[in-house]
PDB file of C-alpha atoms and ligand atoms in Angstrom:
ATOM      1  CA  UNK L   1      11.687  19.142  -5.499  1.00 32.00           C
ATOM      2  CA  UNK L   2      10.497  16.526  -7.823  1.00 33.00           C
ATOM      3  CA  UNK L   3       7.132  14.687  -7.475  1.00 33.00           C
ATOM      4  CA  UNK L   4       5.866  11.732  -8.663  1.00 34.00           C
ATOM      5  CA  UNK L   5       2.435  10.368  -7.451  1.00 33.00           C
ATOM      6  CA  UNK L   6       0.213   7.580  -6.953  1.00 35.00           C
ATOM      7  CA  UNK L   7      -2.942   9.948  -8.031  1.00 33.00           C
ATOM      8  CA  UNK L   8      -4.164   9.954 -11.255  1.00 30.00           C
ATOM      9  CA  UNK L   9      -3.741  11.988 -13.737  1.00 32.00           C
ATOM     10  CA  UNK L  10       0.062  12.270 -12.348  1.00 36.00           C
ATOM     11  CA  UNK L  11       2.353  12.410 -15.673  1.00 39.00           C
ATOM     12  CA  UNK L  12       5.690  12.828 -14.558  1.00 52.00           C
ATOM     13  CA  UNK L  13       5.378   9.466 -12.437  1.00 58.00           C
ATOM     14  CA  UNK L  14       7.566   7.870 -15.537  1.00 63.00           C
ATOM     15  CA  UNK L  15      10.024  10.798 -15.150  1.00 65.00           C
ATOM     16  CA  UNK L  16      10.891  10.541 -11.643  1.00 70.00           C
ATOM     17  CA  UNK L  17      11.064   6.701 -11.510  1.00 75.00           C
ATOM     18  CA  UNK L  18      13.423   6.817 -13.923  1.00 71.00           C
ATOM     19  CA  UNK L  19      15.686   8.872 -11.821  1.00 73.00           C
ATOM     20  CA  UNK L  20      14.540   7.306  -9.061  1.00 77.00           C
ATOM     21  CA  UNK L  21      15.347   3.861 -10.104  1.00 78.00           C
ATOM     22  CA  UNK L  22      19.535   3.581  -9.811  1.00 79.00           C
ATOM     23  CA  UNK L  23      19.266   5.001  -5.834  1.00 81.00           C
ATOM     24  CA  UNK L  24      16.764   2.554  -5.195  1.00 84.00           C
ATOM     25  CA  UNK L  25      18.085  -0.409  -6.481  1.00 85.00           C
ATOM     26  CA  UNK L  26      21.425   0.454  -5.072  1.00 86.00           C
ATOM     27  CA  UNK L  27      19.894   0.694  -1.585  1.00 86.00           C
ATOM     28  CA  UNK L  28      17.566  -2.482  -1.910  1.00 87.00           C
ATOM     29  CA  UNK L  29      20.601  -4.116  -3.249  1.00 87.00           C
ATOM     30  CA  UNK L  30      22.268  -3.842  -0.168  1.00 91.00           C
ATOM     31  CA  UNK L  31      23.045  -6.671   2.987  1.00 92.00           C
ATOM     32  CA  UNK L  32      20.824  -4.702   5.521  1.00 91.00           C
ATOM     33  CA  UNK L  33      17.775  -3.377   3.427  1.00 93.00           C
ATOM     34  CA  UNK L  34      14.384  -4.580   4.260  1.00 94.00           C
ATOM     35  CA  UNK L  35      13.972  -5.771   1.101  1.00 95.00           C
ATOM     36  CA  UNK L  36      17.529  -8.032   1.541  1.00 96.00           C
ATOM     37  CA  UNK L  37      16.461  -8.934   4.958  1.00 96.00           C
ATOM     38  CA  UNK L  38      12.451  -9.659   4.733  1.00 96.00           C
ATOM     39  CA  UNK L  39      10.420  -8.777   1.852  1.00 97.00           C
ATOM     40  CA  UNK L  40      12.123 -10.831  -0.538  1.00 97.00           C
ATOM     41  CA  UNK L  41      11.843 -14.203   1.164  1.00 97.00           C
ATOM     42  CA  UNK L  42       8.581 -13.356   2.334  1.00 97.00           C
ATOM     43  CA  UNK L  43       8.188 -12.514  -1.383  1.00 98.00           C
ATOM     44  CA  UNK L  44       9.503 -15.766  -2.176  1.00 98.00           C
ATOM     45  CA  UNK L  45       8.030 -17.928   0.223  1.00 97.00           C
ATOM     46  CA  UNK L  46       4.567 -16.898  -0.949  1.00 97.00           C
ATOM     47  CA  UNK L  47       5.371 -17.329  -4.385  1.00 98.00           C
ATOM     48  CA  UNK L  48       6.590 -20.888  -4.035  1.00 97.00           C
ATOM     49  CA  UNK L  49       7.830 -23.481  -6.264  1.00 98.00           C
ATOM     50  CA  UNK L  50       7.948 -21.264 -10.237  1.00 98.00           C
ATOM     51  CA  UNK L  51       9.449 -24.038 -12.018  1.00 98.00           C
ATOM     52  CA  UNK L  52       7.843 -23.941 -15.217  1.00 98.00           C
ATOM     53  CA  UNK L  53       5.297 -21.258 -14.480  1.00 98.00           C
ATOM     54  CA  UNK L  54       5.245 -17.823 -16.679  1.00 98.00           C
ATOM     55  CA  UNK L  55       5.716 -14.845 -14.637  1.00 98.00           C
ATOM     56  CA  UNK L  56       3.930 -11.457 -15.227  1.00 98.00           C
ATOM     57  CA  UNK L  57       5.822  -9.081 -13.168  1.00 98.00           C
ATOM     58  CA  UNK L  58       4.230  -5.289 -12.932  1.00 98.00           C
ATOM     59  CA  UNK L  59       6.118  -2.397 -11.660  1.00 96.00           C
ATOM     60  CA  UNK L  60       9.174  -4.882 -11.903  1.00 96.00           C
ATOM     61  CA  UNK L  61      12.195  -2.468 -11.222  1.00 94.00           C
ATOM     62  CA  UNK L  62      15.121  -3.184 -12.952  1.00 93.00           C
ATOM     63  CA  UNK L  63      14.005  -6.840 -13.081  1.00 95.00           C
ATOM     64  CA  UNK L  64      16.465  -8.175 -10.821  1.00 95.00           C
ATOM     65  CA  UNK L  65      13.634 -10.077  -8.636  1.00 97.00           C
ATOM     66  CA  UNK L  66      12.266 -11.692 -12.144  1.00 97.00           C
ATOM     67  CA  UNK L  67      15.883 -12.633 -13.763  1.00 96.00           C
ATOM     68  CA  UNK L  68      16.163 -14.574 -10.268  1.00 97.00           C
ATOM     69  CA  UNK L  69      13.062 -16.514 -10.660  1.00 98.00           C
ATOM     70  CA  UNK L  70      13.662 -17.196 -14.079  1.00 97.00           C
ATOM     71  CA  UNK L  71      17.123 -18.800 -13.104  1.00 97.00           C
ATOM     72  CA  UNK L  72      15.290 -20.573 -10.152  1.00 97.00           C
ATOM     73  CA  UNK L  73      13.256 -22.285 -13.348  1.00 98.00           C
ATOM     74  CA  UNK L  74      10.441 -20.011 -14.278  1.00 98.00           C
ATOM     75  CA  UNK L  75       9.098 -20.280 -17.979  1.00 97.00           C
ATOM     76  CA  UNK L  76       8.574 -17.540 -19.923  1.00 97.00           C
ATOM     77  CA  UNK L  77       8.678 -14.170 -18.168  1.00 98.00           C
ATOM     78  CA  UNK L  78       7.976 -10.796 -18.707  1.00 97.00           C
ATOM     79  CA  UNK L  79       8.424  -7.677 -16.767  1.00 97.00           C
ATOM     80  CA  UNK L  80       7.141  -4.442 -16.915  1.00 97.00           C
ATOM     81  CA  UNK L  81       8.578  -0.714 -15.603  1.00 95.00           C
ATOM     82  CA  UNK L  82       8.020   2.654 -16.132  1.00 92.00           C
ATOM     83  CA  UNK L  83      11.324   3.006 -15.756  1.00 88.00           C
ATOM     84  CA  UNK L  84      14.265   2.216 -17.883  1.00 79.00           C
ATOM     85  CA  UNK L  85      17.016   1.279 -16.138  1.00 80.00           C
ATOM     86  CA  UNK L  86      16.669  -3.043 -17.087  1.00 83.00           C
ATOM     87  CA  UNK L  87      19.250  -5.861 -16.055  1.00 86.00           C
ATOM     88  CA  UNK L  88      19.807  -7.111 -19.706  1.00 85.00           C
ATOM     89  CA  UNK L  89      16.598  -9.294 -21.176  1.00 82.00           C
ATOM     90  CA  UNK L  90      18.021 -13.198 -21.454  1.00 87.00           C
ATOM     91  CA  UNK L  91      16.426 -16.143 -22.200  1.00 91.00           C
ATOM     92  CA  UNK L  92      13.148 -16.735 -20.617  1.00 95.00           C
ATOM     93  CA  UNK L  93      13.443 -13.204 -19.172  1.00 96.00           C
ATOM     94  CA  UNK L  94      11.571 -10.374 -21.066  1.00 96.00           C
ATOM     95  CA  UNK L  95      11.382  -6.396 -19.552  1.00 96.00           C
ATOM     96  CA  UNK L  96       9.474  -3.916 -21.107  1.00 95.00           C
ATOM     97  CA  UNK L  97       9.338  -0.175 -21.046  1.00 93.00           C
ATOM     98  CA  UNK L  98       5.764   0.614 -19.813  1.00 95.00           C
ATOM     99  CA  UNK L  99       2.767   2.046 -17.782  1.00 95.00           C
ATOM    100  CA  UNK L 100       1.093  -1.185 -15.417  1.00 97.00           C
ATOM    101  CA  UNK L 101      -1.574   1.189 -16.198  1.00 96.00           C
ATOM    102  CA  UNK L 102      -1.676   0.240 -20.248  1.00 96.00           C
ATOM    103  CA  UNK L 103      -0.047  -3.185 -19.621  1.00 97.00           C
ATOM    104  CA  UNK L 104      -2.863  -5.044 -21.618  1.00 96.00           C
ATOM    105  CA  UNK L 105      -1.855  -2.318 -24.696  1.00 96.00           C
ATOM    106  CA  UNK L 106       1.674  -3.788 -24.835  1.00 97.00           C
ATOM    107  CA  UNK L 107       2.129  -5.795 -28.046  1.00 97.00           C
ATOM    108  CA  UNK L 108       4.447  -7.769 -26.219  1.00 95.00           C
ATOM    109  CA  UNK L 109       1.583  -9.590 -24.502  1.00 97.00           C
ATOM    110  CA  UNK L 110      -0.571 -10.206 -27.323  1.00 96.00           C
ATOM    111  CA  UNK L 111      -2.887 -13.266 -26.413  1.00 96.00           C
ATOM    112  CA  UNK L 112      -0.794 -14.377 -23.478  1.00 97.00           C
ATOM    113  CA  UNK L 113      -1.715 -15.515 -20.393  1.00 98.00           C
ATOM    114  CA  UNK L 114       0.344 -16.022 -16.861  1.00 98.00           C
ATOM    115  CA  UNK L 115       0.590 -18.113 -14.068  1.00 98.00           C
ATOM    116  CA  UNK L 116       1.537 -15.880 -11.708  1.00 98.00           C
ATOM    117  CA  UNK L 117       1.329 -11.988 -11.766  1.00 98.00           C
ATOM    118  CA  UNK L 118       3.340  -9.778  -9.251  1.00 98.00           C
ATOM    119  CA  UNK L 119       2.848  -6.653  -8.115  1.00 98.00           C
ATOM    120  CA  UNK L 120       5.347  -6.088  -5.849  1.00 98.00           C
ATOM    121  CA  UNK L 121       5.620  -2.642  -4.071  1.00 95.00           C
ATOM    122  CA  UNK L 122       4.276  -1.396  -7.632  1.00 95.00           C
ATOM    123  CA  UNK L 123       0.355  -1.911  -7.008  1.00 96.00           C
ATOM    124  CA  UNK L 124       0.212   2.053  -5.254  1.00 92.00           C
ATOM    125  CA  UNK L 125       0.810   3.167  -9.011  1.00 92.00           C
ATOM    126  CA  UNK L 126      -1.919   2.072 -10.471  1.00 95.00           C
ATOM    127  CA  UNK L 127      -4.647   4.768 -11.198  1.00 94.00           C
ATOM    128  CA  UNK L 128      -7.361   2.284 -11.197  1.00 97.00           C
ATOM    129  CA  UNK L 129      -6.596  -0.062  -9.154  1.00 97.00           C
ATOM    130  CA  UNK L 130      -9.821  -2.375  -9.567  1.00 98.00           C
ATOM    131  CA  UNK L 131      -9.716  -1.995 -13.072  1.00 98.00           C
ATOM    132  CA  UNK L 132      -5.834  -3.005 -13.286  1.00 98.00           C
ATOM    133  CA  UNK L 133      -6.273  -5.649 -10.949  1.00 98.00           C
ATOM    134  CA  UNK L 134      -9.302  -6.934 -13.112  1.00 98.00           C
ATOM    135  CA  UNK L 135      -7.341  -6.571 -16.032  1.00 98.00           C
ATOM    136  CA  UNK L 136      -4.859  -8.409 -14.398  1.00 98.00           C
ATOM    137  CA  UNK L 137      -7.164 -11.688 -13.153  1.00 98.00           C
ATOM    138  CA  UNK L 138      -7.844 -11.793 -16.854  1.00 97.00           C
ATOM    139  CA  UNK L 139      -4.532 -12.610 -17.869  1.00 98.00           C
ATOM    140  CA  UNK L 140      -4.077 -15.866 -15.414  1.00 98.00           C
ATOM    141  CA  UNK L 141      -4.011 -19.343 -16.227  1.00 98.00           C
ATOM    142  CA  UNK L 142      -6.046 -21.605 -14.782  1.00 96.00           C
ATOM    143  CA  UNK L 143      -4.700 -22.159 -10.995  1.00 95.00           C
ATOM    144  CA  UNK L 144      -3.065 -18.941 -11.485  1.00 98.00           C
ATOM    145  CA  UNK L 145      -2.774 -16.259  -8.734  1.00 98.00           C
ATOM    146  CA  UNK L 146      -1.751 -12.863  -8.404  1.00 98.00           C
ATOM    147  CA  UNK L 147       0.809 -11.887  -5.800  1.00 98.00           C
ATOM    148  CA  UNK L 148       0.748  -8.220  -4.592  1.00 98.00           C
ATOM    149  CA  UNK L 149       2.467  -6.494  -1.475  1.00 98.00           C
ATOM    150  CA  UNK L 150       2.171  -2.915  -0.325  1.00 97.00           C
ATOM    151  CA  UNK L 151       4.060  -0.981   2.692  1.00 95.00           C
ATOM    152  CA  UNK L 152       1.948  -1.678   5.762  1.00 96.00           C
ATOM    153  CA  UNK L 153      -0.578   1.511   5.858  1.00 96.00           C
ATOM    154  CA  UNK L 154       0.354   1.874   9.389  1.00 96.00           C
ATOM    155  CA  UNK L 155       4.035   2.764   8.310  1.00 94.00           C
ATOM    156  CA  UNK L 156       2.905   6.002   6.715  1.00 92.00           C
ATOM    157  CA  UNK L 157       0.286   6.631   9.371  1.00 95.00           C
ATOM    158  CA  UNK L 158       3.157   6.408  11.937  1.00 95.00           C
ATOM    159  CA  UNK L 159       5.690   8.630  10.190  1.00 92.00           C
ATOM    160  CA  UNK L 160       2.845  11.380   9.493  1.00 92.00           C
ATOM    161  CA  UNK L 161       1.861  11.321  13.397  1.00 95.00           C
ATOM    162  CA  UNK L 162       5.295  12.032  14.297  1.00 94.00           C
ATOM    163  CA  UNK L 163       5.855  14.933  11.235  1.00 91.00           C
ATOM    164  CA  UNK L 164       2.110  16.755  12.023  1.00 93.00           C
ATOM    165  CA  UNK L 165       2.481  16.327  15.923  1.00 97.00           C
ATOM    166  CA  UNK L 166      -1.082  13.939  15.723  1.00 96.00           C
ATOM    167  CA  UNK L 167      -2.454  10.830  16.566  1.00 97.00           C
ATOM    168  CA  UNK L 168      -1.735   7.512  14.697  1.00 96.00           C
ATOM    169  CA  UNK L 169      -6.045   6.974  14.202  1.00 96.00           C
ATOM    170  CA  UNK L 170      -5.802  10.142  13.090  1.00 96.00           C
ATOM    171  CA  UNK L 171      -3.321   9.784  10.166  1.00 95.00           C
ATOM    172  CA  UNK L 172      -4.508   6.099   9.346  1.00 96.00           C
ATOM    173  CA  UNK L 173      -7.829   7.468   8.204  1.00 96.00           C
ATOM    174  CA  UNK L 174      -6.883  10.411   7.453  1.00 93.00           C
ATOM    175  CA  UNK L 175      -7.987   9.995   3.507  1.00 87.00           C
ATOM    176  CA  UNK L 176      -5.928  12.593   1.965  1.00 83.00           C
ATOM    177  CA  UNK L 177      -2.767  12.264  -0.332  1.00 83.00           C
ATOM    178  CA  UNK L 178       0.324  12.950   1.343  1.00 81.00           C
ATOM    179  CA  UNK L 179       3.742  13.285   0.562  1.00 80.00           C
ATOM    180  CA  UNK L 180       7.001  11.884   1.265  1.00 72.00           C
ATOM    181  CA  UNK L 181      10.342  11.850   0.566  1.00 72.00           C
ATOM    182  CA  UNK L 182      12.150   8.369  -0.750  1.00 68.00           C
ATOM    183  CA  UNK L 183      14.542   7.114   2.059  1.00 68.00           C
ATOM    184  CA  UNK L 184      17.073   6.479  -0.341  1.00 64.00           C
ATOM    185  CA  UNK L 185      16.720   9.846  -2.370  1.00 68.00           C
ATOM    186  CA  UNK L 186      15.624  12.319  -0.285  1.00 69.00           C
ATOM    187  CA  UNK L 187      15.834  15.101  -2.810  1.00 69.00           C
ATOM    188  CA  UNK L 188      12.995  13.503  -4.211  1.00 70.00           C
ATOM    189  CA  UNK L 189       9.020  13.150  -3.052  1.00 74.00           C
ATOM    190  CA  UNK L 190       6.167  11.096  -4.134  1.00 76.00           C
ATOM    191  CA  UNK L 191       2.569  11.375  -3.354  1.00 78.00           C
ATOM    192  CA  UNK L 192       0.882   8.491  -1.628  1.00 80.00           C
ATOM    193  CA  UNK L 193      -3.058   8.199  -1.589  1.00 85.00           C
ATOM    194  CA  UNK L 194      -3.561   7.464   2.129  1.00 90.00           C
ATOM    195  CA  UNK L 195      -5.234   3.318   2.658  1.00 94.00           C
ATOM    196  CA  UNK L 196      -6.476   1.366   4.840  1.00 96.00           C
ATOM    197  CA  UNK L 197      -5.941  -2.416   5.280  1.00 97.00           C
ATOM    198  CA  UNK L 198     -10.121  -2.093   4.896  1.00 97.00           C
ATOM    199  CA  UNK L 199      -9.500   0.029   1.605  1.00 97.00           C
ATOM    200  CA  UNK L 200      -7.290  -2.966   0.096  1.00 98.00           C
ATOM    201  CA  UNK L 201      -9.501  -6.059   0.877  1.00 98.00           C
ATOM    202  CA  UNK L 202     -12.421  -3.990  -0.547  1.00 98.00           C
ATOM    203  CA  UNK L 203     -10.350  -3.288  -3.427  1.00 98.00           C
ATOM    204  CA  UNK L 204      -9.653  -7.356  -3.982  1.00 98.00           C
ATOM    205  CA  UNK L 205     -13.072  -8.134  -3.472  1.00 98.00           C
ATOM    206  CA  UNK L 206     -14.129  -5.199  -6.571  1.00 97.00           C
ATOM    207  CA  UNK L 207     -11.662  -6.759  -8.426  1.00 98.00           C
ATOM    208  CA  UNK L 208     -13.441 -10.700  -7.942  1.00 98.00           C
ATOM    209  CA  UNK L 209     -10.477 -11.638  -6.138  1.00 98.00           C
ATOM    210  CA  UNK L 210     -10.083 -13.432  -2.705  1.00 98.00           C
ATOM    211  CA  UNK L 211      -7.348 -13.457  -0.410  1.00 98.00           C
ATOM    212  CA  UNK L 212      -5.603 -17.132  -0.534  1.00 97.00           C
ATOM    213  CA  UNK L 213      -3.179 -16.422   2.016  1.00 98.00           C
ATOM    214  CA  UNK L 214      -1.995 -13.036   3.462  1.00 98.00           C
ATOM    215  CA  UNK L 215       1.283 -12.252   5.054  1.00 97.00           C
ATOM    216  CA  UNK L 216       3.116  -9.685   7.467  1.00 97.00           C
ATOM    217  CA  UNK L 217       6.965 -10.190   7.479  1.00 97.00           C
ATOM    218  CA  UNK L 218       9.153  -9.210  10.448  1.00 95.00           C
ATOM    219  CA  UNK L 219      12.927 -10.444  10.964  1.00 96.00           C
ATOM    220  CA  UNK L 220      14.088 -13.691  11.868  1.00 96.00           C
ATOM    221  CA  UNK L 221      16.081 -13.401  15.743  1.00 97.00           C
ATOM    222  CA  UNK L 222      19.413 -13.902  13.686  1.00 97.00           C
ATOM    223  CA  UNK L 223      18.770 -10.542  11.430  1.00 96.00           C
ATOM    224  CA  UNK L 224      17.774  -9.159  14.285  1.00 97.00           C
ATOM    225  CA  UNK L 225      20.567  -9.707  16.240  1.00 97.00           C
ATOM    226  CA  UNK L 226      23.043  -8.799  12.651  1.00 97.00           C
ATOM    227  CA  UNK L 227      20.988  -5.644  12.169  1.00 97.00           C
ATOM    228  CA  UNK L 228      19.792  -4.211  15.179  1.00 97.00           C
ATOM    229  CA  UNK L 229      18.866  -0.930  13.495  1.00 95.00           C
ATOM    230  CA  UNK L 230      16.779  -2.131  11.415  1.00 96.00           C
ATOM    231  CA  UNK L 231      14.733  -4.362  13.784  1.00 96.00           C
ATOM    232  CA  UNK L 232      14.594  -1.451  15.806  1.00 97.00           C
ATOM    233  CA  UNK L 233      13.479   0.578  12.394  1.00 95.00           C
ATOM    234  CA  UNK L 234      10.445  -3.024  12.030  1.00 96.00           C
ATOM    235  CA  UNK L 235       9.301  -2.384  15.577  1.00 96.00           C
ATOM    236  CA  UNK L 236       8.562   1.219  14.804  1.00 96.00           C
ATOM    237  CA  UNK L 237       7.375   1.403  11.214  1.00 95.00           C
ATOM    238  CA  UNK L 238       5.826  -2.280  10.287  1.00 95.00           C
ATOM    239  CA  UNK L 239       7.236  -3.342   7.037  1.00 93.00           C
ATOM    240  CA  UNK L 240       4.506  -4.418   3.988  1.00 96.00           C
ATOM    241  CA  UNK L 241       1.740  -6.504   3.584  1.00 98.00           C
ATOM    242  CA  UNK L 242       1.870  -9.424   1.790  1.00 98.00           C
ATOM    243  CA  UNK L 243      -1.694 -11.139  -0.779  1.00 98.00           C
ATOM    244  CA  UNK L 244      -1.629 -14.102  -2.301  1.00 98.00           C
ATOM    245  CA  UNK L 245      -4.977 -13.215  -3.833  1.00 98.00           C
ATOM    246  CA  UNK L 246      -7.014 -16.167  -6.718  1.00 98.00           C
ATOM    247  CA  UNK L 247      -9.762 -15.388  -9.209  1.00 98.00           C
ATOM    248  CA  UNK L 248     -13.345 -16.228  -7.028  1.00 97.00           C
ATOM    249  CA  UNK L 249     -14.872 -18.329  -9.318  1.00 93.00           C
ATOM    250  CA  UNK L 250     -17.800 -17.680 -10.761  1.00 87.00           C
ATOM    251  CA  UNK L 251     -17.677 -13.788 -10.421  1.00 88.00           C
ATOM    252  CA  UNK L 252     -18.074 -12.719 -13.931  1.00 81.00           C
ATOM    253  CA  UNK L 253     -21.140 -14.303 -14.132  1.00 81.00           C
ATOM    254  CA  UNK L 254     -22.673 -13.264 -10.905  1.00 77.00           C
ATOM    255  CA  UNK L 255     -21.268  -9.573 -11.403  1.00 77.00           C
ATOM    256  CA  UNK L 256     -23.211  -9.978 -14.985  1.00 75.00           C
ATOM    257  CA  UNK L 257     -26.328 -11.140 -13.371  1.00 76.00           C
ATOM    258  CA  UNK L 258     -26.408  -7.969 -11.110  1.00 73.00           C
ATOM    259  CA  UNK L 259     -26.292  -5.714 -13.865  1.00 70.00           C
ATOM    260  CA  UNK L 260     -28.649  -7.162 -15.755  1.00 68.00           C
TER     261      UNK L 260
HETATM  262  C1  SAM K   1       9.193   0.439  -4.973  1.00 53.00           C
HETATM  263  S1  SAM K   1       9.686   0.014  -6.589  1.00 53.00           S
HETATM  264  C2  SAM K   1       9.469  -1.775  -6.577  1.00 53.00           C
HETATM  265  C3  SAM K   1      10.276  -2.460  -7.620  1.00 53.00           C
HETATM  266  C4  SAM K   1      10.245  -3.995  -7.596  1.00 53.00           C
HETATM  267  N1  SAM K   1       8.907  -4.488  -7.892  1.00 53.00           N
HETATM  268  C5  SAM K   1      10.738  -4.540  -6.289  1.00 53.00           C
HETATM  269  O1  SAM K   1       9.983  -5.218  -5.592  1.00 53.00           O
HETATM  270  O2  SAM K   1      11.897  -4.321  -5.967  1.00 53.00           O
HETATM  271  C6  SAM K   1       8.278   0.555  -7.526  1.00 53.00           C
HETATM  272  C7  SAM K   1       8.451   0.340  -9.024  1.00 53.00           C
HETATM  273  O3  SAM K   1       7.237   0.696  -9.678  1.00 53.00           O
HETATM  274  C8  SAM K   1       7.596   1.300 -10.900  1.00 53.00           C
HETATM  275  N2  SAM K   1       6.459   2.089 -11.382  1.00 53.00           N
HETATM  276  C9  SAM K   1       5.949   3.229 -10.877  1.00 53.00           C
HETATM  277  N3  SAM K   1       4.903   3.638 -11.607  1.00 53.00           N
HETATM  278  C10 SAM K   1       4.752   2.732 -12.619  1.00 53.00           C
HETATM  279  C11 SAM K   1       3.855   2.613 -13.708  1.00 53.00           C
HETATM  280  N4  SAM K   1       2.875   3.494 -13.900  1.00 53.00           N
HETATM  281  N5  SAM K   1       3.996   1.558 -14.552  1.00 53.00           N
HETATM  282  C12 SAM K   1       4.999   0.651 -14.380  1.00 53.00           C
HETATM  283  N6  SAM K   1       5.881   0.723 -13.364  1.00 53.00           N
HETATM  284  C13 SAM K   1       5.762   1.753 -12.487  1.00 53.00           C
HETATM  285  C14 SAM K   1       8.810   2.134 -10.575  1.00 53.00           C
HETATM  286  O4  SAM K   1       9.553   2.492 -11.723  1.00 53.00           O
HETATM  287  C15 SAM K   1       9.555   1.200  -9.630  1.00 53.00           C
HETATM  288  O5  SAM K   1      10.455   0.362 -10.329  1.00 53.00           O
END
């Protein structure tokens, strides 16, 4: 069995999302994934109008999500994946082969700066994940805001109660890594670092950003109705977590002020 992991020092993480990559965008792809049915217009909805506004996109898959924005209007985009299976670069539309971890090393964002930056269901990979959000509030324009989702923690909490035979408080702050295996490859696993909801607001705040609006998708009745097995998948497991999250202003300064 393959691993890949959120924890540091993981190096194979690159490896296995490459293989990885084709099973999961063949299952997102489809009429009846979660990502089909809710995170994607939730996704959307938070992200509002992009006409004109340059897209950062971290942990961008194959860059589907980013070629649709930049059709919807977007300027200048550029995505980013450890992985290397890319829908083919076109104009306005830019995907790189790299680590969100290094992002600011990439030559291909020399001196530029973005109006929106998305990490979306790619933020568990980062190693640091103050200092890569940091790095990342550092590359916005001015009214620019970062848009980040993550699988509700409950989800995992929930599927390791039933596995172990425990409690859900028990999982939920649990604090160790655990693994799991990829519903859409399950000949794969990755290692998660266990969260809290607590864990990622404190996080935000480290990073000198504040929460702008927050979201937790669930099905509209008519999905519901279409998909029944999935709403009844919702009602068990949650779905993500959704931050709209802006620079607080003035935190550079104040955060140089306590050091001094
Ligand atoms: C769950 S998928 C989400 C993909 C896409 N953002 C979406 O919403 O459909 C997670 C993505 O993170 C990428 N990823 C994992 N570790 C990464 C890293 N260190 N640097 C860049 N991308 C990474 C994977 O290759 C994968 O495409």
């Amino acid at each position: 069995m393959t691993q890949a992991g959120e924890a540091a020092g993981e190096s194979d993480n690159g490896a296995v999302w490459s293989a990885l990559s084709s099973d999961y965008e063949r299952a997102r792809a489809r009429e009846d994934s979660l990502d089909t049915l809710v995170e994607w217009p939730a996704q959307r909805a938070l992200l509002g109008d992009v006409v004109g506004r340059t897209i950062l996109d971290l942990g961008c898959g194959n860059g589907g999500k980013l070629a649709e924005l930049v059709a919807a209007g977007a300027g200048a985009s550029v995505g980013i994946d450890v992985g290397a299976d890319l829908v083919p670069a076109r104009r306005g539309l830019e995907l790189v082969q790299g680590d969100l971890n290094r992002f600011e090393d990439l030559p291909e964002l020399t001196g530029r700066t973005f109006d929106r930056i998305l990490f979306l269901q790619s933020f568990g990979y980062a190693t640091d994940p103050v200092a890569v959000l940091r790095a990342a509030r550092e590359r916005l324009t001015d009214d620019g805001f970062i848009l980040l989702t993550r699988t509700h923690p409950l989800r995992y909490a929930r599927e390791r109660a039933e596995q172990n035979g425990t409690s859900l408080g028990a999982e939920y702050y649990a604090g160790a890594d655990f693994t799991y295996r990829a519903a859409w490859n399950d000949a794969m696993a990755l290692t998660k670092r266990t969260y809290t909801i607590a864990d990622l607001l404190n996080i935000f705040s480290a990073a000198g950003l504040w929460v702008d609006a927050a979201d937790e998708p669930s099905m509209s009745a008519a999905d519901a109705a279409r998909f029944p097995h999935k709403k009844a998948w919702m009602d068990t497991y949650l779905g993500i977590l959704i931050f709209r999250l802006r620079p607080v202003p003035g935190f550079e300064e104040r955060a140089g002020q306590a050091n001094a």
